[in-house]
Amino acid sequence: MTIAFPPLRVQPQQQRAEIELAINLAEGIVPPLWPLDGAIAVNPLAGFEELAFEQALEEGAALFDARTTLPVSIWRKLLAAGRLTREALRRAAIEALGGYSAAFVMVGPDVSRLDCLMARLTELPPPVPHATPEDPAMDLVAKWCAAFFDGGTASVTMPGRAKGLYRAALALIGHDAQLTALAQGTPRALLAEVPRDPIDAVAQGLDVLAVAEGERIAFLRGLIARLPGWAGHIRWRQHHADAALVEVAPAMMADLLALMLLVVRAAPATRARPRVAPVIADVTGQLARHFALERERFDTGLEAVTTADEAALSAIFQRAAEVTYRDTLVPRLTPPAPAAEDRPAAQLVMCIDVRSEPYRRAFEAQGRYETFGYAGFFGLMIAVHTPNQPRQRMLPVLVAPQQDLTMVAAPGQEAQAAEAIALERRAAATRDLFGTLKGGAATAFSTAEAVGPLAGAMMIARTLFPRAAEAVGRRLKGDASALAPSLDADLPGRGLAFAERLAYARALFALTGMKRRTARLVVLAGHRGQTVNNPYGAAYDCGACAGHGGAANARAMAAIMNDPQVRAALAEDGEGVPEDTIFVPAEHDTTLDEVTLFDTCCLPASHAEDLAQLTAALARAGAANRARRAGLLHRPAADLEIGAKHWGEVRPEWGLAGNAAFIVAPRALTAPVDLEGRAFLHSYDWTSDQTGEALATILTAPMVVAQWINCQYNFSTADNRRFGAGDKTVHNPVGRLGVLRGNGGDLAVGLPLQALFHDDGTPAHVPQRLLTIVYAPFALVEQVISTQAVLRRLFGNGWVQLVVIDPDTGAARRWRGDQEMQRDASGCSAFETLEEVVA
């Protein structure tokens, strides 16, 4: 069927502007979704952060038809396993009922409201879990999105992509049998009359569906929430993608909404999201039987208990988990004794990533070693250019690079670098040739027959001999570590000027509190994971480096710190770095717990013994931490290497599962405590930050990233169908954009099941809000919060819990959110001592 389009009909300018504004306001409910090769964590409810946490969960759950925390049945298992205490649950229940007076109101003979609520939480049959039915109308829209945004991997691409998503799909969708089935016939008249311009189509669709002007934003939000994955991808394209990519296949949120409205108009029954009615239990009857009382003997006043749905009950459990963690951790963080003046044998600066914490502890146990936590991009606002590869951003995704560096041969590795470049060029040419032959009409079958035996041999090798197969693959690729970023300006716009290098060097000391009385060797370690055949490989790499390994940043930062001009300028500040200090770049493989040192051939003979001792200590620390992590994965330590290289491995490591705290303090505060790999550790010394500038930077940048990570893990665990990515074994990548679960549906927005749950379904990650702990005077922290809107939003609305430990007294105080401050008319401070906290 050929569709004849009518002439373009433009809506009156004012109406277009109103529709565009409504779309802009509606699309904010979904965050941008980054592609797989640079995937970073996002909070799926970021669009609700202006609301109080509890209200945001309620509205988000309703809009996305999702759970926002675990079901009661799983929380009970975690309670039995000791992941939260019964006392904390009781305190959270008292808080939910409105305090002690309301909780202990008697509703029957020797039965209080608290008794009834605790019975519902722990003993009565749990509510039926939330059900999420299929949405065939949006599955149809998602199918056309997948065809349009194929990432250039399809042999035959969708025609008309340059016209935009809506117009390209509109030209073809009339032939779609799925649309015909939904509409119970081909909607020829609709397809002929619908406007070609997406804004006009949205306007017409809203009018035809009789959506009142005051309800338009809510209606559009409801549509967007039905495909948050593809909507998030479009938001990424609009605000963060390179212009060249957008030009090939342009798409705005109006395109997606116009396509959605087209399907809804063709099949009006699909106007609203399909929902399953909740099962209503006779809670009063259950309570009467539980307490062996006649139903009529219960007094009034039980409404808060009997009407609480699964979401309300589960929220009490989550609050109890947060209280358990906070009240267990904070008392163990006591003010440290004055630091010794002895010079450490070596120092190690690692990313704040929760996986660094146990390795740091293991390394410190090997001798007189000192460690620091710093954001994994080392504060460098850079992108790197590697021969035969696209430009790679190496900084947090919301920030634009300020400098570009070229990857060149590392000192002493010129031959290896030339080989790596040549092999990559040859591999790229081979991939292009194979793609051409595989997609050609005359060559597809002969190519498949020719490469079949080779592919079969590779499959057997990768299955039975993963280490050998990986070694062969590495040899064919060459040694990429032979390339290092150059600070020199080899091309216009490349390199780092002296003033930029000096600023980065000063920031390292200012933001970590590291004294310039450094050790003879200071290791700057980025990090990366190791996995094969895993679309989510970037999730194991450094989020601060835009989902890439952090070696390039570590090498650039080490080069800056070893620059004689920089060292001389630091000395002019009043305190210089010792002349015998050498900064050594490294990379921490979080999957194998191996730290690889780079550019050690440049070290002088005077440091040979230091290097040998350091290398041995790093190896011992890695072995110790591998043993710990192997126990968490329930496998022998030797299997970790196989898992990292086996193409069938669905859980090479736990990633950041379990993350719960962000601690801003000197290492001496946390060193005596086993934080179990659950805390982001950012080094900080308030005594060298009298203005609070460094603290503001830490709380508004790395802590915000940690909050994204925490929310992604929380909501992916709470409702993996809506906010996660499902089972890895059925993932179907769409180019490098994302994955589908099976052969259709929305683009996955979160993490797969295997990154969050044990094989028996027990969560490895317990959903709880990020607990930020700052070791600094209360007045300094309050001053910083008062000047930063993002902190007032996150702390004030309860998205992040804040505890401040006073360095002089050791007293710990909790920051009270805006809701608590409004309920308390006493005019008390925003801080409250933990001893005063009920829950």
Short mmCIF file of C-alpha atoms in Angstrom, two decimals, residues 55-210:
data_model
loop_
_atom_site.label_atom_id
_atom_site.label_comp_id
_atom_site.label_asym_id
_atom_site.label_seq_id
_atom_site.Cartn_x
_atom_site.Cartn_y
_atom_site.Cartn_z
CA GLN A 55 5.92 11.32 47.59
CA ALA A 56 8.27 10.68 44.67
CA LEU A 57 8.05 6.94 45.19
CA GLU A 58 4.28 7.07 45.33
CA GLU A 59 3.95 9.13 42.16
CA GLY A 60 6.68 7.23 40.33
CA ALA A 61 5.13 3.89 41.18
CA ALA A 62 1.75 5.04 39.88
CA LEU A 63 3.14 6.55 36.68
CA PHE A 64 5.43 3.66 35.75
CA ASP A 65 3.11 0.98 37.20
CA ALA A 66 6.07 -0.31 39.17
CA ARG A 67 7.27 -1.35 42.60
CA THR A 68 9.75 1.03 44.20
CA THR A 69 11.09 -1.39 46.80
CA LEU A 70 11.18 -5.14 47.36
CA PRO A 71 8.02 -7.14 48.09
CA VAL A 72 7.25 -8.04 51.70
CA SER A 73 8.03 -11.73 51.15
CA ILE A 74 11.64 -10.96 50.21
CA TRP A 75 12.04 -8.42 53.00
CA ARG A 76 11.05 -11.13 55.47
CA LYS A 77 13.83 -13.34 54.15
CA LEU A 78 16.32 -10.50 54.59
CA LEU A 79 15.03 -9.96 58.14
CA ALA A 80 15.58 -13.65 58.90
CA ALA A 81 19.08 -13.43 57.40
CA GLY A 82 20.00 -10.51 59.67
CA ARG A 83 20.25 -7.85 56.94
CA LEU A 84 18.00 -5.70 59.11
CA THR A 85 17.07 -6.03 62.77
CA ARG A 86 13.67 -6.58 64.33
CA GLU A 87 14.30 -3.63 66.66
CA ALA A 88 14.92 -1.33 63.67
CA LEU A 89 11.76 -2.66 62.04
CA ARG A 90 9.80 -1.90 65.19
CA ARG A 91 11.18 1.64 65.30
CA ALA A 92 10.33 2.16 61.63
CA ALA A 93 6.80 0.89 62.29
CA ILE A 94 6.40 3.34 65.18
CA GLU A 95 7.52 6.16 62.89
CA ALA A 96 5.06 5.05 60.19
CA LEU A 97 2.20 5.15 62.70
CA GLY A 98 3.03 8.70 63.73
CA GLY A 99 5.16 8.20 66.84
CA TYR A 100 4.92 6.44 70.19
CA SER A 101 1.58 7.92 71.28
CA ALA A 102 -0.21 6.84 68.12
CA ALA A 103 1.57 3.47 67.92
CA PHE A 104 0.54 2.34 71.41
CA VAL A 105 -3.14 3.18 71.14
CA MET A 106 -4.99 0.02 72.17
CA VAL A 107 -7.38 -1.35 69.57
CA GLY A 108 -8.35 -4.50 71.42
CA PRO A 109 -7.66 -6.31 74.68
CA ASP A 110 -3.87 -6.12 75.13
CA VAL A 111 -3.45 -5.37 71.42
CA SER A 112 -2.01 -2.05 70.18
CA ARG A 113 -1.86 -0.56 66.73
CA LEU A 114 1.87 -1.37 66.73
CA ASP A 115 1.13 -5.04 67.49
CA CYS A 116 -1.21 -5.16 64.50
CA LEU A 117 1.26 -3.49 62.16
CA MET A 118 4.11 -5.77 63.27
CA ALA A 119 1.85 -8.77 62.67
CA ARG A 120 1.17 -7.56 59.13
CA LEU A 121 4.87 -6.99 58.54
CA THR A 122 6.18 -10.27 59.86
CA GLU A 123 3.49 -12.92 60.31
CA LEU A 124 0.27 -12.48 58.35
CA PRO A 125 0.08 -13.64 54.73
CA PRO A 126 1.99 -11.04 52.67
CA PRO A 127 0.10 -8.96 50.11
CA VAL A 128 -0.03 -10.35 46.58
CA PRO A 129 2.98 -8.92 44.67
CA HIS A 130 2.41 -6.20 42.13
CA ALA A 131 1.63 -7.61 38.65
CA THR A 132 2.85 -5.99 35.42
CA PRO A 133 0.89 -7.03 32.33
CA GLU A 134 2.13 -6.77 28.76
CA ASP A 135 1.54 -3.60 26.72
CA PRO A 136 1.15 -4.70 23.08
CA ALA A 137 0.52 -1.19 21.76
CA MET A 138 3.81 0.13 23.10
CA ASP A 139 5.58 -3.07 22.05
CA LEU A 140 4.59 -2.12 18.51
CA VAL A 141 6.04 1.37 18.91
CA ALA A 142 9.18 -0.11 20.46
CA LYS A 143 9.63 -2.40 17.44
CA TRP A 144 9.74 0.60 15.12
CA CYS A 145 12.15 2.39 17.43
CA ALA A 146 14.49 -0.63 17.31
CA ALA A 147 14.33 -0.65 13.50
CA PHE A 148 15.04 3.08 13.31
CA PHE A 149 17.78 3.24 15.97
CA ASP A 150 19.68 0.14 14.86
CA GLY A 151 23.09 1.69 15.46
CA GLY A 152 24.24 0.87 11.94
CA THR A 153 24.46 -2.88 12.58
CA ALA A 154 21.62 -3.98 10.29
CA SER A 155 22.62 -5.16 6.83
CA VAL A 156 19.55 -3.42 5.38
CA THR A 157 18.67 -0.25 7.22
CA MET A 158 15.22 1.25 7.55
CA PRO A 159 14.52 3.58 4.62
CA GLY A 160 13.84 7.25 5.19
CA ARG A 161 15.76 7.53 8.46
CA ALA A 162 17.05 11.00 7.58
CA LYS A 163 13.44 12.26 7.71
CA GLY A 164 13.16 11.46 11.42
CA LEU A 165 11.63 8.67 13.48
CA TYR A 166 7.98 9.63 13.07
CA ARG A 167 7.96 10.29 9.33
CA ALA A 168 10.11 7.24 8.56
CA ALA A 169 7.81 4.94 10.55
CA LEU A 170 4.67 6.60 9.19
CA ALA A 171 5.67 5.71 5.64
CA LEU A 172 5.88 1.99 6.47
CA ILE A 173 3.69 1.22 9.45
CA GLY A 174 0.60 0.69 7.31
CA HIS A 175 2.14 -2.62 6.20
CA ASP A 176 2.61 -3.81 9.80
CA ALA A 177 0.42 -6.82 10.60
CA GLN A 178 0.79 -6.07 14.30
CA LEU A 179 -0.89 -2.68 13.82
CA THR A 180 -3.62 -4.30 11.74
CA ALA A 181 -4.30 -6.79 14.54
CA LEU A 182 -4.44 -4.07 17.20
CA ALA A 183 -6.68 -1.84 15.11
CA GLN A 184 -8.74 -4.79 13.85
CA GLY A 185 -8.02 -3.70 10.31
CA THR A 186 -5.65 -1.38 8.47
CA PRO A 187 -6.43 2.21 9.54
CA ARG A 188 -6.04 3.61 6.02
CA ALA A 189 -8.04 6.79 6.60
CA LEU A 190 -6.07 7.64 9.73
CA LEU A 191 -2.73 7.03 8.02
CA ALA A 192 -3.77 9.24 5.12
CA GLU A 193 -4.98 12.18 7.18
CA VAL A 194 -2.53 12.28 10.08
CA PRO A 195 -0.07 15.22 9.85
CA ARG A 196 3.48 14.45 8.80
CA ASP A 197 5.00 16.95 11.20
CA PRO A 198 5.37 15.32 14.65
CA ILE A 199 4.37 18.46 16.59
CA ASP A 200 1.24 18.80 14.48
CA ALA A 201 0.53 15.09 14.91
CA VAL A 202 0.79 15.37 18.68
CA ALA A 203 -1.50 18.39 18.69
CA GLN A 204 -4.07 16.64 16.51
CA GLY A 205 -3.86 13.45 18.54
CA LEU A 206 -4.53 15.30 21.79
CA ASP A 207 -7.49 17.07 20.23
CA VAL A 208 -8.99 13.90 18.72
CA LEU A 209 -8.61 12.04 22.02
CA ALA A 210 -10.27 14.99 23.79
#
